[in-house]
CSV table of C-alpha atoms in Angstrom, one decimal:
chain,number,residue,atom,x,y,z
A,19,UNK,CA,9.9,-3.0,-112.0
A,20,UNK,CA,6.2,-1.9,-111.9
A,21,UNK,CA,6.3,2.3,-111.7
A,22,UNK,CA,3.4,4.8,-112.0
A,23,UNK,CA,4.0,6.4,-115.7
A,24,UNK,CA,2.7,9.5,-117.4
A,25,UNK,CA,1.4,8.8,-120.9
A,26,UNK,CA,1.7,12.5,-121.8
A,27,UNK,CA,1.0,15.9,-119.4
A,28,UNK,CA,-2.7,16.1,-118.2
A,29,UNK,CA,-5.1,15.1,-115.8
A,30,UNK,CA,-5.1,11.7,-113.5
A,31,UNK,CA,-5.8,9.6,-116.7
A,32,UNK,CA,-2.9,10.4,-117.8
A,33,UNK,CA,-1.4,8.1,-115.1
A,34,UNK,CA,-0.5,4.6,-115.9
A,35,UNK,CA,0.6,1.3,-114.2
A,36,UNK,CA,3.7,0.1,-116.4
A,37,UNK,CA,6.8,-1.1,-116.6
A,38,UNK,CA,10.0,1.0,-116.0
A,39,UNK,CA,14.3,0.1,-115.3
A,40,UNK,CA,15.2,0.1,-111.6
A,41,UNK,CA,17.3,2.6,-110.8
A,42,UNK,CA,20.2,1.2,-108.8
A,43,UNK,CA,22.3,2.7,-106.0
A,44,UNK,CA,25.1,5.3,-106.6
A,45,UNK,CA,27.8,6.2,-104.4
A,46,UNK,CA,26.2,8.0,-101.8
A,47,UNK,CA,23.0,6.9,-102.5
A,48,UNK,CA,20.4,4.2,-101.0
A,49,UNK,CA,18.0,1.5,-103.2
A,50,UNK,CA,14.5,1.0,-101.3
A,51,UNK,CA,12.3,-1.3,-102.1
A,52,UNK,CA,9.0,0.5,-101.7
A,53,UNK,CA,5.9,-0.5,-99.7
A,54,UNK,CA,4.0,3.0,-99.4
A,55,UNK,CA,4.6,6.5,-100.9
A,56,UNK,CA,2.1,9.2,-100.7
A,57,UNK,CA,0.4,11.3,-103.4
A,58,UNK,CA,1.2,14.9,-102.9
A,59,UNK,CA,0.1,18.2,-104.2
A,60,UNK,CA,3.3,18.5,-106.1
A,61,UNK,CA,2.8,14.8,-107.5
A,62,UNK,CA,-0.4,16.6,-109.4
A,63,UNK,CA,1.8,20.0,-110.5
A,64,UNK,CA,4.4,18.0,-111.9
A,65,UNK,CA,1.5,15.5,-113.7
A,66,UNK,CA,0.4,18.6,-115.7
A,67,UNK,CA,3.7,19.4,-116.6
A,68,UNK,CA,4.3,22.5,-114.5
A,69,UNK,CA,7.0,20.8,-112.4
A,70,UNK,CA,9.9,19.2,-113.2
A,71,UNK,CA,12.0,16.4,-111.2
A,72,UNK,CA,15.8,18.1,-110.5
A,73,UNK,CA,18.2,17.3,-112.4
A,74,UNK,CA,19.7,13.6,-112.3
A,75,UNK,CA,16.3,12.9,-110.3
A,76,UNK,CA,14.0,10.2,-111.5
A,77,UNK,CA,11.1,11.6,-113.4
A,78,UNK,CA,8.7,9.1,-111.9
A,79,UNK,CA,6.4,11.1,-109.3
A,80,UNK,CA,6.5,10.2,-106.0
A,81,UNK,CA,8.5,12.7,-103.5
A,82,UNK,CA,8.4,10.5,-100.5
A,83,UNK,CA,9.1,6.6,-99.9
A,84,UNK,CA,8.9,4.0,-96.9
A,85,UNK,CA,10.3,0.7,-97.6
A,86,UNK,CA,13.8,-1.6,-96.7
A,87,UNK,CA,16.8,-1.1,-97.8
A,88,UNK,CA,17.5,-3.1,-101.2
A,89,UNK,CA,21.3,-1.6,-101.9
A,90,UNK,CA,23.7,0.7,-100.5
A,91,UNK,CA,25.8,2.2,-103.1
A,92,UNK,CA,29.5,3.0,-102.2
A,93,UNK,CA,30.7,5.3,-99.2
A,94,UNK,CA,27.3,4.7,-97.2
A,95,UNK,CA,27.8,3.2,-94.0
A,96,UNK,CA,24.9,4.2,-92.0
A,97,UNK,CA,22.0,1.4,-93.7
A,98,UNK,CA,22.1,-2.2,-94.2
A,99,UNK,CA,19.7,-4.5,-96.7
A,100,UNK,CA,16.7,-5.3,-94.8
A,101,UNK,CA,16.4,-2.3,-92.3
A,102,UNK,CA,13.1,-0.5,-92.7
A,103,UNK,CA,13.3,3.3,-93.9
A,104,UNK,CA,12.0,6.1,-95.0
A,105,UNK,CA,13.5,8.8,-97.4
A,106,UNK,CA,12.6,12.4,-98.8
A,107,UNK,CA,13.1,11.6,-102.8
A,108,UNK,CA,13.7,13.9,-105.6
A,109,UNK,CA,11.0,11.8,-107.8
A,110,UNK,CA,10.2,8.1,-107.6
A,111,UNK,CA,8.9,6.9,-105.2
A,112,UNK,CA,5.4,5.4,-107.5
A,113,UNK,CA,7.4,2.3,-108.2
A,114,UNK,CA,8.8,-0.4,-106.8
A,115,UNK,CA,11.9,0.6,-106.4
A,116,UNK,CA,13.5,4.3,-105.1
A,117,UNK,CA,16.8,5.5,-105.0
A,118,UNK,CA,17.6,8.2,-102.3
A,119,UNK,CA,20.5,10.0,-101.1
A,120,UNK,CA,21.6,8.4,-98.1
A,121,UNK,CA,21.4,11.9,-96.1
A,122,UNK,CA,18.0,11.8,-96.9
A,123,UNK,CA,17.4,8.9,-95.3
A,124,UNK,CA,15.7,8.0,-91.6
A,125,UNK,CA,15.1,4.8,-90.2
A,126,UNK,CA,11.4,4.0,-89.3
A,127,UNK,CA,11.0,3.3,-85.5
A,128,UNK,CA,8.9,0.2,-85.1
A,129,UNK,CA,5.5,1.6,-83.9
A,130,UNK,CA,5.1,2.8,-87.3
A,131,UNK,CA,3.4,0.6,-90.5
A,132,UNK,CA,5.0,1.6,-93.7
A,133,UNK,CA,2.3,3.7,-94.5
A,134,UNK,CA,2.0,6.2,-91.6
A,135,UNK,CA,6.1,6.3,-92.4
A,136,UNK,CA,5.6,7.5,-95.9
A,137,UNK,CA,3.7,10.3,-94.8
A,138,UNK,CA,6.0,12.2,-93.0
A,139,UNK,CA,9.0,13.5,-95.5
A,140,UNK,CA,7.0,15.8,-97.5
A,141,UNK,CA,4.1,17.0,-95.3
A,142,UNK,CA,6.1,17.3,-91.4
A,143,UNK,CA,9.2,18.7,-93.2
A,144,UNK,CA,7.7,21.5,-94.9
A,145,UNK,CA,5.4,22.6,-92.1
A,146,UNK,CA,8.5,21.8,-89.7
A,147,UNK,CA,11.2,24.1,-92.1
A,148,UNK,CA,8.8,26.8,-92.9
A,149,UNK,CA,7.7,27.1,-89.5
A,150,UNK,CA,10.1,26.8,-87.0
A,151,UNK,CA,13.7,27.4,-89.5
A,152,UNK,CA,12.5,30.2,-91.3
A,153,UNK,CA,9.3,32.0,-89.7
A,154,UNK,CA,10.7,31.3,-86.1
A,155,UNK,CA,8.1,30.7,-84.5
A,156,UNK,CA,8.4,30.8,-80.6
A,157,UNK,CA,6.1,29.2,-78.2
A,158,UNK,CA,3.4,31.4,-76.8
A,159,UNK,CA,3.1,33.2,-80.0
A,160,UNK,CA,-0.1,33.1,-82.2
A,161,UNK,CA,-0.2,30.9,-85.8
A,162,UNK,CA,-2.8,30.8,-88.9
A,163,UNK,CA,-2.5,27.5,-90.9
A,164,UNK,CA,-4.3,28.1,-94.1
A,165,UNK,CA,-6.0,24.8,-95.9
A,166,UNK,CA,-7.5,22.4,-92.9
A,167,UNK,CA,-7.6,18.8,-93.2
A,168,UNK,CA,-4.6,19.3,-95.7
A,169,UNK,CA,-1.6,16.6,-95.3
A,170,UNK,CA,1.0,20.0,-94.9
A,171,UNK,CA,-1.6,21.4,-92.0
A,172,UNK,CA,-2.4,18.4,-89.8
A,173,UNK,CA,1.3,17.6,-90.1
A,174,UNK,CA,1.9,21.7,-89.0
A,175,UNK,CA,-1.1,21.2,-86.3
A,176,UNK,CA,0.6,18.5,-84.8
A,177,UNK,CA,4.2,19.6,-84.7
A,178,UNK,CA,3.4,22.9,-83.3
A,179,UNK,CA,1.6,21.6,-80.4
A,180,UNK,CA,4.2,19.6,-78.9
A,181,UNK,CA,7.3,21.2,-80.0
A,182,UNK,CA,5.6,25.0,-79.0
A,183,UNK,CA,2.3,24.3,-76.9
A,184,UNK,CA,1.8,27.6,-75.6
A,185,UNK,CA,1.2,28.5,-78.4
A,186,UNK,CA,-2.6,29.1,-80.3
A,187,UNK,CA,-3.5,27.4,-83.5
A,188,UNK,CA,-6.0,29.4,-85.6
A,189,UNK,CA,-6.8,27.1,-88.8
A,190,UNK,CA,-9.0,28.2,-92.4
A,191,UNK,CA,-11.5,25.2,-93.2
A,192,UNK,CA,-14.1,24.8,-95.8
A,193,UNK,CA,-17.8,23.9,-94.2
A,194,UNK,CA,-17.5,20.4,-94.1
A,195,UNK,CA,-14.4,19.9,-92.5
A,196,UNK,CA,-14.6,23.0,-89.3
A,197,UNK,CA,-15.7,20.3,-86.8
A,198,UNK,CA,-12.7,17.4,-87.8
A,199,UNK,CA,-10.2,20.7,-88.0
A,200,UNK,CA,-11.4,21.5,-84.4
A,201,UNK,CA,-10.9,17.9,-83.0
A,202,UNK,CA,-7.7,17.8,-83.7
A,203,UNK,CA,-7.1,20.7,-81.4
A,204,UNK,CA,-7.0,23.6,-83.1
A,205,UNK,CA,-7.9,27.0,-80.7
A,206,UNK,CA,-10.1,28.9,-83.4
A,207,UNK,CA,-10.9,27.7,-87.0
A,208,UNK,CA,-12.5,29.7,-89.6
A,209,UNK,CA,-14.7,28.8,-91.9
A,210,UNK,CA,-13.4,30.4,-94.9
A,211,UNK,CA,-16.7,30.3,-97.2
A,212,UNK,CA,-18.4,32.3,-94.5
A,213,UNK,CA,-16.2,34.1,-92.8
A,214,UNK,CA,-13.8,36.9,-93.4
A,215,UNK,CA,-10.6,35.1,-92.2
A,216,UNK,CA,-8.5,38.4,-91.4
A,217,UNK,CA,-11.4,40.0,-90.0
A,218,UNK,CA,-11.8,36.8,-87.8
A,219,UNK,CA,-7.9,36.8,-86.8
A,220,UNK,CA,-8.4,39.9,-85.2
A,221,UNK,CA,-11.2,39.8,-83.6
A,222,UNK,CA,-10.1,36.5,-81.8
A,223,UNK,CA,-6.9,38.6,-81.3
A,224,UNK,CA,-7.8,42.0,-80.2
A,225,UNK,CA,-7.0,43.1,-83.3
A,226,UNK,CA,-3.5,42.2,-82.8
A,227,UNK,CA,-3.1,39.7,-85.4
A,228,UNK,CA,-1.1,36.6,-85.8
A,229,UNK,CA,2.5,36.3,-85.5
A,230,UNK,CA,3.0,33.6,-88.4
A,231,UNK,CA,1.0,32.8,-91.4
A,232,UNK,CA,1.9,29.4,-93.2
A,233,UNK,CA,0.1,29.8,-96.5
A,234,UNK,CA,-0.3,27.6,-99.7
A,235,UNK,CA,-2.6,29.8,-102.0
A,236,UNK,CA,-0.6,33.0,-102.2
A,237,UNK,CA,-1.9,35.7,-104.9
A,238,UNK,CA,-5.7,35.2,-103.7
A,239,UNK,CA,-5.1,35.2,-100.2
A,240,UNK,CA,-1.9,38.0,-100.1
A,241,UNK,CA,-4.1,40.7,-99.1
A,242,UNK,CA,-5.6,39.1,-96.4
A,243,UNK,CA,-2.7,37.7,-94.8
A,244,UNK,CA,-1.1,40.8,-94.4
A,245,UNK,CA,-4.2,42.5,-93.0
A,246,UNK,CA,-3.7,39.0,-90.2
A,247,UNK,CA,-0.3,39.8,-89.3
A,248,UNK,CA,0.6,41.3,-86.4
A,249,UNK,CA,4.1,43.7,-85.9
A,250,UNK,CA,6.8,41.6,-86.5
A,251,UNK,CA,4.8,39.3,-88.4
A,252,UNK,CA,6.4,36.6,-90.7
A,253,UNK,CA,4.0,35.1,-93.8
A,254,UNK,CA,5.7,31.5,-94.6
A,255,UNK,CA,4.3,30.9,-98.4
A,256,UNK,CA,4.7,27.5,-99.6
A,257,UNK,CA,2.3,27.7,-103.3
A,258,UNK,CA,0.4,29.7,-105.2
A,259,UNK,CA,-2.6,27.7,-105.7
A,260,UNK,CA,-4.6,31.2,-105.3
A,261,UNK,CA,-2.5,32.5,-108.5
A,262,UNK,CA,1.3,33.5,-108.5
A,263,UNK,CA,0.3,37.3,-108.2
A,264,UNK,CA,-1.9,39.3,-105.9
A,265,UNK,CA,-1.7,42.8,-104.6
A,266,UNK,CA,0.9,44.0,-102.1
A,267,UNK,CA,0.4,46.9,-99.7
A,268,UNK,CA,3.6,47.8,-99.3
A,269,UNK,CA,3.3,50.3,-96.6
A,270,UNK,CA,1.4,47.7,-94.0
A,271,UNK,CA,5.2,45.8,-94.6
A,272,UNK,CA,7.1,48.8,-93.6
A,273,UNK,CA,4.8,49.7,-90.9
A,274,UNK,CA,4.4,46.4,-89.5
A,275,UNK,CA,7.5,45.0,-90.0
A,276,UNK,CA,6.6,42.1,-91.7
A,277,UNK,CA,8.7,39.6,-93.0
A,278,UNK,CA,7.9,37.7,-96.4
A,279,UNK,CA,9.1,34.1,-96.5
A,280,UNK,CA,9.0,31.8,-99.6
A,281,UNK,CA,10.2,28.2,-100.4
A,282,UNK,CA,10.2,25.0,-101.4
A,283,UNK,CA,11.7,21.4,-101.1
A,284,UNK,CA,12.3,19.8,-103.4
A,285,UNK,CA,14.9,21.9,-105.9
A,286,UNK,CA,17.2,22.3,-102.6
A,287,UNK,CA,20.9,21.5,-102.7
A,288,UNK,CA,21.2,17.9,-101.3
A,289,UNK,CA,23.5,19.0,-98.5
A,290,UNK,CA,20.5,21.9,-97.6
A,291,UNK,CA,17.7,19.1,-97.1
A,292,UNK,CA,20.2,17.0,-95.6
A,293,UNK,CA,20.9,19.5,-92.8
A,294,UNK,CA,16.7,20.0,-92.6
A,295,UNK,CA,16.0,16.4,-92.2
A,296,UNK,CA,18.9,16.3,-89.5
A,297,UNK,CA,17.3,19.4,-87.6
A,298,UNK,CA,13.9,17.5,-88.0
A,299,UNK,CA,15.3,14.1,-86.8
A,300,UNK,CA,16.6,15.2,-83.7
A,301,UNK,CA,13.3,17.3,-82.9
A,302,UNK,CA,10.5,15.9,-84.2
A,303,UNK,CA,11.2,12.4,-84.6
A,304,UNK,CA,11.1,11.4,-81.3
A,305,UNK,CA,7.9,12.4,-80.9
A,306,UNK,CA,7.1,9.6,-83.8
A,307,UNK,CA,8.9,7.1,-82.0
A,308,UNK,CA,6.9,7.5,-78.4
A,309,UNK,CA,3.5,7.7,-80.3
A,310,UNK,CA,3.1,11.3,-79.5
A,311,UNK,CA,2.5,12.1,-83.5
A,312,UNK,CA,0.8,9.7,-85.7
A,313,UNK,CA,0.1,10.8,-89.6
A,314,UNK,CA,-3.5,11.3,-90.0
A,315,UNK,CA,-4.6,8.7,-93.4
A,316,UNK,CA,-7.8,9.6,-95.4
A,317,UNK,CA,-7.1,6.4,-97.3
A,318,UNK,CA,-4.7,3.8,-98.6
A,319,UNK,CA,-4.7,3.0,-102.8
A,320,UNK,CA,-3.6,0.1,-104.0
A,321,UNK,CA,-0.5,1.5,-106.9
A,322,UNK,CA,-2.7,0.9,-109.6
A,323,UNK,CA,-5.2,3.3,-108.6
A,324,UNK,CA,-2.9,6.4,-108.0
A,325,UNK,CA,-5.2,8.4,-110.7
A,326,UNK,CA,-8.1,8.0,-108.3
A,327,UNK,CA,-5.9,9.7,-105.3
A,328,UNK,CA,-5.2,12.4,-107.9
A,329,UNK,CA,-9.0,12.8,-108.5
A,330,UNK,CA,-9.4,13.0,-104.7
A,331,UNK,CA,-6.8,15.4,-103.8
A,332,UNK,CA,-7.9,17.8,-106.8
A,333,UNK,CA,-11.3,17.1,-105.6
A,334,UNK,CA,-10.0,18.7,-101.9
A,335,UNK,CA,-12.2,15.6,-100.8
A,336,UNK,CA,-9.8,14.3,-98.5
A,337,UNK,CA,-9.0,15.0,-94.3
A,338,UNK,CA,-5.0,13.7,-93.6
A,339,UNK,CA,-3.0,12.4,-96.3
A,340,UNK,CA,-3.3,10.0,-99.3
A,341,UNK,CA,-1.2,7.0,-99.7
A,342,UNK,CA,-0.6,4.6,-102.2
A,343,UNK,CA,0.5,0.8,-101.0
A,344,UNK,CA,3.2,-0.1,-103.6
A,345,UNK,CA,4.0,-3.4,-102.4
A,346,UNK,CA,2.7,-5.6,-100.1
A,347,UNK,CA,4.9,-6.0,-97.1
């Protein structure tokens, strides 16, 4: 099959269309024939060599897949060849073909193309399991989404207002991107090259502060965030693109309250993202399926160009997600 392959640890040239042996289906486990993945900021971490595939995982990037069902190893009962999917993967999905565990595994209503479905595993889950599983957060109450026009906080802008619309969106956004952030129906966005950001939380808040912070950069913006947080406030960090250290004032934690989240996706026990993506199925996906929620695309790459996505997203060029088109459907 044709796969996306590293030719060493490094930047996007390092990316190379080539040949690879299809993986085939397990017990428990689901083949898809792939017409879209998306290119995700974990794709690049794990290009550079800072990021691993699990073990027994494919070490072809690619966390997410939308596609039809090619196989069905032994024991699943719930897919058939032919029906169109989509699937969370543990590493993959740049190829033609992507195996997946079958809990992992949702079937695409019909309103969407291939490529909106392959943008929702990675991106909606995260912002839906750090924001509503583990910080809580309760309609009416006050959110800062760090990282505008990103694929984890359009997903996050878009999930909160339906599943909790009382409550206010406050976004970060670099210069060129404030107006598209604010279109999308965000209640205040900051423009973080400009503005103090915790200084503008509480100003918009009566110097209250936020009740959630859902937060990608971590060391550089630690500070900060905890300055944004209002009593009983929960910080929900997903990276460390800011650095993996930063200082902590320990005492605003005790006095506030504050509760510090941290995880991630992809290293979870099967049966742990199985359980996520059943929480998510039942209360975000129809949502999809009415055409409340459609995945924002900055563009569509052919397979062959996926270095040129990686040049974009490290570029922070794009608005919504980036997808690749793997094969033509």
């Amino acid at each position: 099959m044709k796969a996306i392959l590293l030719d060493g640890y490094g930047g996007p040239e390092v990316l190379k269309l080539g040949d690879a042996e299809p993986p085939t289906a397990g017990p428990g486990r689901v083949l898809i024939r792939c017409y879209a993945t998306s290119v995700n900021r974990p794709d690049v971490v794990q290009r550079q060599g800072h990021y691993p595939p699990p073990p027994g995982e494919s070490p072809v990037l690619g966390l997410e897949a939308a596609g039809t069902v090619e196989a069905v190893g032994a024991g699943v009962t719930d897919f058939s060849p032919g029906e169109r999917v989509f699937a969370l993967l543990g590493g993959g999905g740049y190829a033609e073909l992507a195996v997946a565990h079958a809990g992992h595994v949702l079937k695409m209503p019909p309103n969407l193309s291939f490529e909106q479905a392959a943008c929702i595993c990675e991106t909606y889950l995260t912002a839906y399991m750090n924001l509503f599983l583990y910080a809580e957060l309760a309609d009416g109450e006050t959110v800062l989404l760090h990282g505008g026009g990103g694929g984890v906080t359009t997903a996050a802008m878009q999930l909160v207002k339906l599943l909790v619309p009382k409550t206010r969106v406050v976004v970060t956004a670099s210069t060129g991107k404030v107006e598209r952030v604010a279109a999308l129906g965000a209640d205040l966005v900051i423009d973080y090259k400009k503005e103090d950001f915790a200084e503008a939380v509480l100003n918009y808040t009566d110097k209250r502060g936020v009740d959630v912070v859902l937060d990608h950069l971590g060391g550089s913006y630690l500070a900060q965030n905890v300055r944004s947080l209002a009593v009983g406030g929960r910080l929900a960090l997903i990276g460390v693109m800011g650095g993996r250290k930063g200082e902590l004032d320990l005492g605003a934690v005790l006095v506030k309250r504050l509760r510090i989240i941290g995880s991630t996706l992809r290293p979870r026990p099967v049966a742990e993202k199985t359980a996520i993506i059943r929480s998510f199925e039942r209360e975000a996906m129809p949502h999809f399926a009415a055409g409340r929620i459609a995945p924002l695309i900055h563009r569509v790459y052919p397979l062959e160009q996926a270095a040129e996505a990686h040049r974009t997203m490290e570029a922070s060029e794009h608005f919504g997600k980036l997808v690749l088109r793997v094969t033509g459907a």
